mmCIF file of C-alpha atoms in Angstrom:
data_model
loop_
_atom_site.group_PDB
_atom_site.id
_atom_site.type_symbol
_atom_site.label_atom_id
_atom_site.label_comp_id
_atom_site.label_asym_id
_atom_site.label_seq_id
_atom_site.Cartn_x
_atom_site.Cartn_y
_atom_site.Cartn_z
ATOM 1 C CA UNK A 1 -5.220 4.561 -12.688
ATOM 2 C CA UNK A 2 -2.070 6.664 -12.375
ATOM 3 C CA UNK A 3 0.059 6.991 -15.401
ATOM 4 C CA UNK A 4 3.293 9.008 -16.091
ATOM 5 C CA UNK A 5 3.848 10.308 -19.397
ATOM 6 C CA UNK A 6 7.322 11.104 -20.549
ATOM 7 C CA UNK A 7 8.538 13.260 -23.311
ATOM 8 C CA UNK A 8 10.241 13.312 -25.626
ATOM 9 C CA UNK A 9 10.235 9.619 -26.458
ATOM 10 C CA UNK A 10 13.879 9.900 -27.901
ATOM 11 C CA UNK A 11 16.367 12.466 -28.528
ATOM 12 C CA UNK A 12 19.507 12.511 -30.563
ATOM 13 C CA UNK A 13 22.039 15.095 -29.593
ATOM 14 C CA UNK A 14 25.481 16.224 -30.158
ATOM 15 C CA UNK A 15 28.169 15.753 -27.358
ATOM 16 C CA UNK A 16 28.295 18.857 -25.269
ATOM 17 C CA UNK A 17 24.703 20.101 -25.595
ATOM 18 C CA UNK A 18 22.269 20.409 -22.879
ATOM 19 C CA UNK A 19 19.308 17.987 -22.618
ATOM 20 C CA UNK A 20 15.891 18.504 -21.074
ATOM 21 C CA UNK A 21 13.214 15.884 -20.586
ATOM 22 C CA UNK A 22 10.001 15.779 -18.557
ATOM 23 C CA UNK A 23 7.483 13.672 -17.046
ATOM 24 C CA UNK A 24 3.677 14.532 -16.413
ATOM 25 C CA UNK A 25 0.890 12.830 -14.555
ATOM 26 C CA UNK A 26 -2.842 13.200 -14.424
ATOM 27 C CA UNK A 27 -2.584 12.773 -10.700
ATOM 28 C CA UNK A 28 -0.481 14.024 -7.740
ATOM 29 C CA UNK A 29 2.705 12.364 -6.869
ATOM 30 C CA UNK A 30 4.398 12.951 -3.352
ATOM 31 C CA UNK A 31 7.762 11.703 -4.692
ATOM 32 C CA UNK A 32 9.486 11.641 -8.160
ATOM 33 C CA UNK A 33 12.456 9.429 -8.875
ATOM 34 C CA UNK A 34 14.697 9.553 -12.007
ATOM 35 C CA UNK A 35 16.372 6.447 -13.075
ATOM 36 C CA UNK A 36 18.795 5.729 -15.950
ATOM 37 C CA UNK A 37 18.920 2.298 -17.563
ATOM 38 C CA UNK A 38 21.823 1.047 -19.770
ATOM 39 C CA UNK A 39 21.019 -1.755 -22.289
ATOM 40 C CA UNK A 40 20.668 -5.270 -20.513
ATOM 41 C CA UNK A 41 21.091 -3.532 -17.001
ATOM 42 C CA UNK A 42 18.981 -2.474 -14.153
ATOM 43 C CA UNK A 43 17.665 0.924 -13.581
ATOM 44 C CA UNK A 44 20.025 3.106 -11.554
ATOM 45 C CA UNK A 45 18.648 5.749 -9.303
ATOM 46 C CA UNK A 46 19.790 9.210 -10.281
ATOM 47 C CA UNK A 47 17.762 11.703 -8.243
ATOM 48 C CA UNK A 48 14.920 11.541 -5.733
ATOM 49 C CA UNK A 49 12.572 14.534 -5.102
ATOM 50 C CA UNK A 50 10.415 14.755 -2.193
ATOM 51 C CA UNK A 51 8.920 18.393 -2.056
ATOM 52 C CA UNK A 52 6.905 20.427 -4.502
ATOM 53 C CA UNK A 53 9.322 23.074 -6.110
ATOM 54 C CA UNK A 54 12.440 21.116 -4.989
ATOM 55 C CA UNK A 55 15.452 21.420 -7.339
ATOM 56 C CA UNK A 56 18.187 18.797 -6.807
ATOM 57 C CA UNK A 57 21.467 18.324 -8.616
ATOM 58 C CA UNK A 58 23.678 15.389 -8.996
ATOM 59 C CA UNK A 59 26.713 16.290 -10.989
ATOM 60 C CA UNK A 60 25.630 17.492 -14.470
ATOM 61 C CA UNK A 61 22.146 16.234 -13.802
ATOM 62 C CA UNK A 62 19.381 18.767 -12.238
ATOM 63 C CA UNK A 63 15.955 17.617 -11.521
ATOM 64 C CA UNK A 64 12.854 19.614 -10.287
ATOM 65 C CA UNK A 65 9.662 18.576 -8.648
ATOM 66 C CA UNK A 66 6.925 20.615 -10.237
ATOM 67 C CA UNK A 67 4.653 22.859 -8.071
ATOM 68 C CA UNK A 68 1.607 21.254 -9.051
ATOM 69 C CA UNK A 69 3.154 18.025 -7.917
ATOM 70 C CA UNK A 70 1.939 16.582 -11.266
ATOM 71 C CA UNK A 71 5.315 17.003 -13.287
ATOM 72 C CA UNK A 72 9.005 16.742 -13.010
ATOM 73 C CA UNK A 73 11.942 17.515 -15.433
ATOM 74 C CA UNK A 74 15.372 16.323 -15.708
ATOM 75 C CA UNK A 75 18.239 18.318 -17.349
ATOM 76 C CA UNK A 76 21.537 17.029 -18.239
ATOM 77 C CA UNK A 77 24.191 19.645 -19.010
ATOM 78 C CA UNK A 78 27.137 19.220 -21.274
ATOM 79 C CA UNK A 79 26.245 15.801 -22.348
ATOM 80 C CA UNK A 80 28.940 13.096 -22.971
ATOM 81 C CA UNK A 81 28.768 9.728 -24.646
ATOM 82 C CA UNK A 82 28.273 7.812 -21.540
ATOM 83 C CA UNK A 83 24.994 9.621 -20.953
ATOM 84 C CA UNK A 84 23.501 7.514 -23.552
ATOM 85 C CA UNK A 85 20.592 5.310 -22.291
ATOM 86 C CA UNK A 86 16.901 5.399 -21.321
ATOM 87 C CA UNK A 87 15.887 7.804 -18.750
ATOM 88 C CA UNK A 88 12.672 6.716 -16.665
ATOM 89 C CA UNK A 89 10.662 8.904 -14.231
ATOM 90 C CA UNK A 90 8.925 6.954 -11.408
ATOM 91 C CA UNK A 91 6.639 7.659 -8.637
ATOM 92 C CA UNK A 92 4.894 5.722 -5.916
ATOM 93 C CA UNK A 93 1.332 4.494 -6.683
ATOM 94 C CA UNK A 94 -1.104 5.798 -4.198
ATOM 95 C CA UNK A 95 1.729 6.882 -1.834
ATOM 96 C CA UNK A 96 2.633 3.243 -1.479
ATOM 97 C CA UNK A 97 5.819 1.433 -2.174
ATOM 98 C CA UNK A 98 4.762 0.197 -5.787
ATOM 99 C CA UNK A 99 6.599 2.409 -8.300
ATOM 100 C CA UNK A 100 4.979 3.473 -11.516
ATOM 101 C CA UNK A 101 7.239 4.063 -14.293
ATOM 102 C CA UNK A 102 7.161 6.326 -17.397
ATOM 103 C CA UNK A 103 7.717 4.732 -20.743
ATOM 104 C CA UNK A 104 11.226 6.360 -20.852
ATOM 105 C CA UNK A 105 13.124 8.805 -22.820
ATOM 106 C CA UNK A 106 15.940 7.256 -24.932
ATOM 107 C CA UNK A 107 18.966 9.454 -25.300
ATOM 108 C CA UNK A 108 21.641 9.142 -28.070
ATOM 109 C CA UNK A 109 24.843 11.267 -27.979
ATOM 110 C CA UNK A 110 26.819 11.755 -30.983
ATOM 111 C CA UNK A 111 30.377 12.345 -30.288
ATOM 112 C CA UNK B 1 28.923 0.897 -2.135
ATOM 113 C CA UNK B 2 26.421 -1.777 -1.325
ATOM 114 C CA UNK B 3 24.295 -3.144 -4.187
ATOM 115 C CA UNK B 4 21.459 -5.615 -4.995
ATOM 116 C CA UNK B 5 22.724 -8.725 -6.670
ATOM 117 C CA UNK B 6 20.577 -11.138 -8.709
ATOM 118 C CA UNK B 7 21.263 -14.633 -9.934
ATOM 119 C CA UNK B 8 21.347 -16.042 -12.546
ATOM 120 C CA UNK B 9 21.890 -13.291 -15.103
ATOM 121 C CA UNK B 10 20.098 -15.319 -17.767
ATOM 122 C CA UNK B 11 17.857 -18.345 -17.485
ATOM 123 C CA UNK B 12 16.503 -20.359 -20.321
ATOM 124 C CA UNK B 13 13.689 -22.775 -19.566
ATOM 125 C CA UNK B 14 10.986 -24.796 -21.220
ATOM 126 C CA UNK B 15 7.372 -23.698 -20.984
ATOM 127 C CA UNK B 16 5.562 -25.341 -18.021
ATOM 128 C CA UNK B 17 8.920 -25.639 -15.953
ATOM 129 C CA UNK B 18 9.291 -23.953 -12.678
ATOM 130 C CA UNK B 19 11.934 -21.360 -12.301
ATOM 131 C CA UNK B 20 13.375 -19.655 -9.245
ATOM 132 C CA UNK B 21 14.911 -16.229 -9.449
ATOM 133 C CA UNK B 22 17.319 -15.250 -6.596
ATOM 134 C CA UNK B 23 18.164 -11.943 -5.202
ATOM 135 C CA UNK B 24 20.206 -10.444 -2.265
ATOM 136 C CA UNK B 25 18.962 -7.138 -1.406
ATOM 137 C CA UNK B 26 21.094 -4.446 0.257
ATOM 138 C CA UNK B 27 21.814 -5.735 3.784
ATOM 139 C CA UNK B 28 20.052 -3.112 6.033
ATOM 140 C CA UNK B 29 16.928 -2.645 3.634
ATOM 141 C CA UNK B 30 13.559 -3.571 4.968
ATOM 142 C CA UNK B 31 11.400 -3.433 1.736
ATOM 143 C CA UNK B 32 11.698 -5.746 -1.155
ATOM 144 C CA UNK B 33 10.324 -5.749 -4.515
ATOM 145 C CA UNK B 34 10.044 -7.533 -7.973
ATOM 146 C CA UNK B 35 9.483 -5.809 -11.164
ATOM 147 C CA UNK B 36 9.532 -6.925 -14.710
ATOM 148 C CA UNK B 37 10.348 -5.420 -18.076
ATOM 149 C CA UNK B 38 9.379 -7.055 -21.328
ATOM 150 C CA UNK B 39 11.629 -6.122 -24.094
ATOM 151 C CA UNK B 40 11.364 -2.493 -25.228
ATOM 152 C CA UNK B 41 8.735 -1.742 -22.636
ATOM 153 C CA UNK B 42 8.495 0.077 -19.429
ATOM 154 C CA UNK B 43 9.185 -1.420 -15.956
ATOM 155 C CA UNK B 44 6.213 -3.021 -14.379
ATOM 156 C CA UNK B 45 5.569 -3.579 -10.716
ATOM 157 C CA UNK B 46 4.991 -7.350 -9.509
ATOM 158 C CA UNK B 47 5.067 -7.387 -5.772
ATOM 159 C CA UNK B 48 6.380 -5.740 -2.791
ATOM 160 C CA UNK B 49 7.451 -7.513 0.510
ATOM 161 C CA UNK B 50 7.870 -6.245 3.910
ATOM 162 C CA UNK B 51 7.946 -7.757 7.315
ATOM 163 C CA UNK B 52 7.908 -11.246 5.976
ATOM 164 C CA UNK B 53 4.681 -10.823 4.045
ATOM 165 C CA UNK B 54 3.652 -9.647 0.790
ATOM 166 C CA UNK B 55 2.382 -6.034 1.162
ATOM 167 C CA UNK B 56 0.998 -5.357 -2.325
ATOM 168 C CA UNK B 57 0.930 -7.313 -5.641
ATOM 169 C CA UNK B 58 -0.119 -6.550 -9.212
ATOM 170 C CA UNK B 59 -2.468 -8.209 -11.597
ATOM 171 C CA UNK B 60 0.452 -9.870 -13.168
ATOM 172 C CA UNK B 61 1.279 -11.589 -9.955
ATOM 173 C CA UNK B 62 -1.175 -14.462 -10.073
ATOM 174 C CA UNK B 63 -1.173 -17.909 -8.566
ATOM 175 C CA UNK B 64 1.885 -19.041 -10.578
ATOM 176 C CA UNK B 65 3.935 -16.617 -8.726
ATOM 177 C CA UNK B 66 5.389 -16.528 -5.303
ATOM 178 C CA UNK B 67 8.069 -14.902 -3.279
ATOM 179 C CA UNK B 68 9.950 -15.967 -0.379
ATOM 180 C CA UNK B 69 12.570 -14.650 1.953
ATOM 181 C CA UNK B 70 13.967 -18.041 3.133
ATOM 182 C CA UNK B 71 16.764 -16.385 5.301
ATOM 183 C CA UNK B 72 18.054 -13.111 6.211
ATOM 184 C CA UNK B 73 19.741 -12.267 3.062
ATOM 185 C CA UNK B 74 18.008 -13.986 -0.030
ATOM 186 C CA UNK B 75 14.636 -12.877 -1.684
ATOM 187 C CA UNK B 76 13.309 -15.081 -4.366
ATOM 188 C CA UNK B 77 10.703 -15.119 -7.017
ATOM 189 C CA UNK B 78 9.132 -18.429 -8.017
ATOM 190 C CA UNK B 79 7.275 -18.835 -11.241
ATOM 191 C CA UNK B 80 5.583 -22.305 -10.815
ATOM 192 C CA UNK B 81 4.704 -23.008 -14.533
ATOM 193 C CA UNK B 82 6.198 -20.685 -16.917
ATOM 194 C CA UNK B 83 4.668 -19.441 -19.952
ATOM 195 C CA UNK B 84 6.002 -18.077 -23.152
ATOM 196 C CA UNK B 85 4.695 -14.567 -22.183
ATOM 197 C CA UNK B 86 6.723 -14.680 -18.920
ATOM 198 C CA UNK B 87 9.703 -14.039 -20.960
ATOM 199 C CA UNK B 88 11.250 -10.733 -19.704
ATOM 200 C CA UNK B 89 13.901 -9.169 -17.467
ATOM 201 C CA UNK B 90 13.136 -9.604 -13.882
ATOM 202 C CA UNK B 91 14.297 -6.910 -11.586
ATOM 203 C CA UNK B 92 14.735 -7.257 -7.773
ATOM 204 C CA UNK B 93 14.730 -3.997 -5.811
ATOM 205 C CA UNK B 94 15.169 -2.991 -2.128
ATOM 206 C CA UNK B 95 14.629 0.040 -0.091
ATOM 207 C CA UNK B 96 15.320 1.132 3.620
ATOM 208 C CA UNK B 97 12.318 3.606 3.580
ATOM 209 C CA UNK B 98 9.788 2.349 0.954
ATOM 210 C CA UNK B 99 10.851 5.503 -1.145
ATOM 211 C CA UNK B 100 14.034 5.232 -2.888
ATOM 212 C CA UNK B 101 14.219 1.889 -4.474
ATOM 213 C CA UNK B 102 17.503 0.395 -5.687
ATOM 214 C CA UNK B 103 17.546 -2.153 -8.389
ATOM 215 C CA UNK B 104 19.542 -5.132 -9.242
ATOM 216 C CA UNK B 105 21.013 -5.911 -12.538
ATOM 217 C CA UNK B 106 18.151 -8.258 -13.551
ATOM 218 C CA UNK B 107 17.741 -11.715 -14.662
ATOM 219 C CA UNK B 108 16.767 -12.279 -18.259
ATOM 220 C CA UNK B 109 14.164 -15.098 -18.301
ATOM 221 C CA UNK B 110 13.629 -16.694 -21.768
ATOM 222 C CA UNK B 111 10.849 -19.306 -22.015
ATOM 223 C CA UNK B 112 10.886 -21.508 -25.094
#
């Protein structure tokens, strides 16, 4: 079935550094969603991507929908301590409403 | 900003008991979902609901699970006879277009 693979699994960075994480799939997705989850909280939607090649920003966050429609990346510029959390990519299974989630990238930011 | 709300935030129950998890989706949304997340794992789809009926369900969503939209605002997940392995965070989500899904804060279910 469709699976999303995220890398890296975890990152430890210094405050102020830029971060890049990505998500790949063996099959095509028509939508890519990036969520952030804080401990004990629900996922919060950060960015939604709908077209191959699309590059979308939300403040210090930038995400791109890969040309092959099988990957997406998320960049965070000038990281701050509140960026700490787990970042999940997600996409609709078989173009339906059911979302498939990646296993997450855990970000730690050292002040 | 409108948000999805869930109650209770934490539910502790004995194995074999029934639990009902409650959600109030964003008011103009049409699509509703339940997901669960076992501690330390990724979020897993349980069920989607549209136009007063289930549109899709996963293998996890067996006969012990049911969903209901009893009125115009609430969306509930019932687990008829809880098992130890049902312990997880349960997230409700809603969407206007069946694309961008907005998640609630979750209910932590602990089955003893």
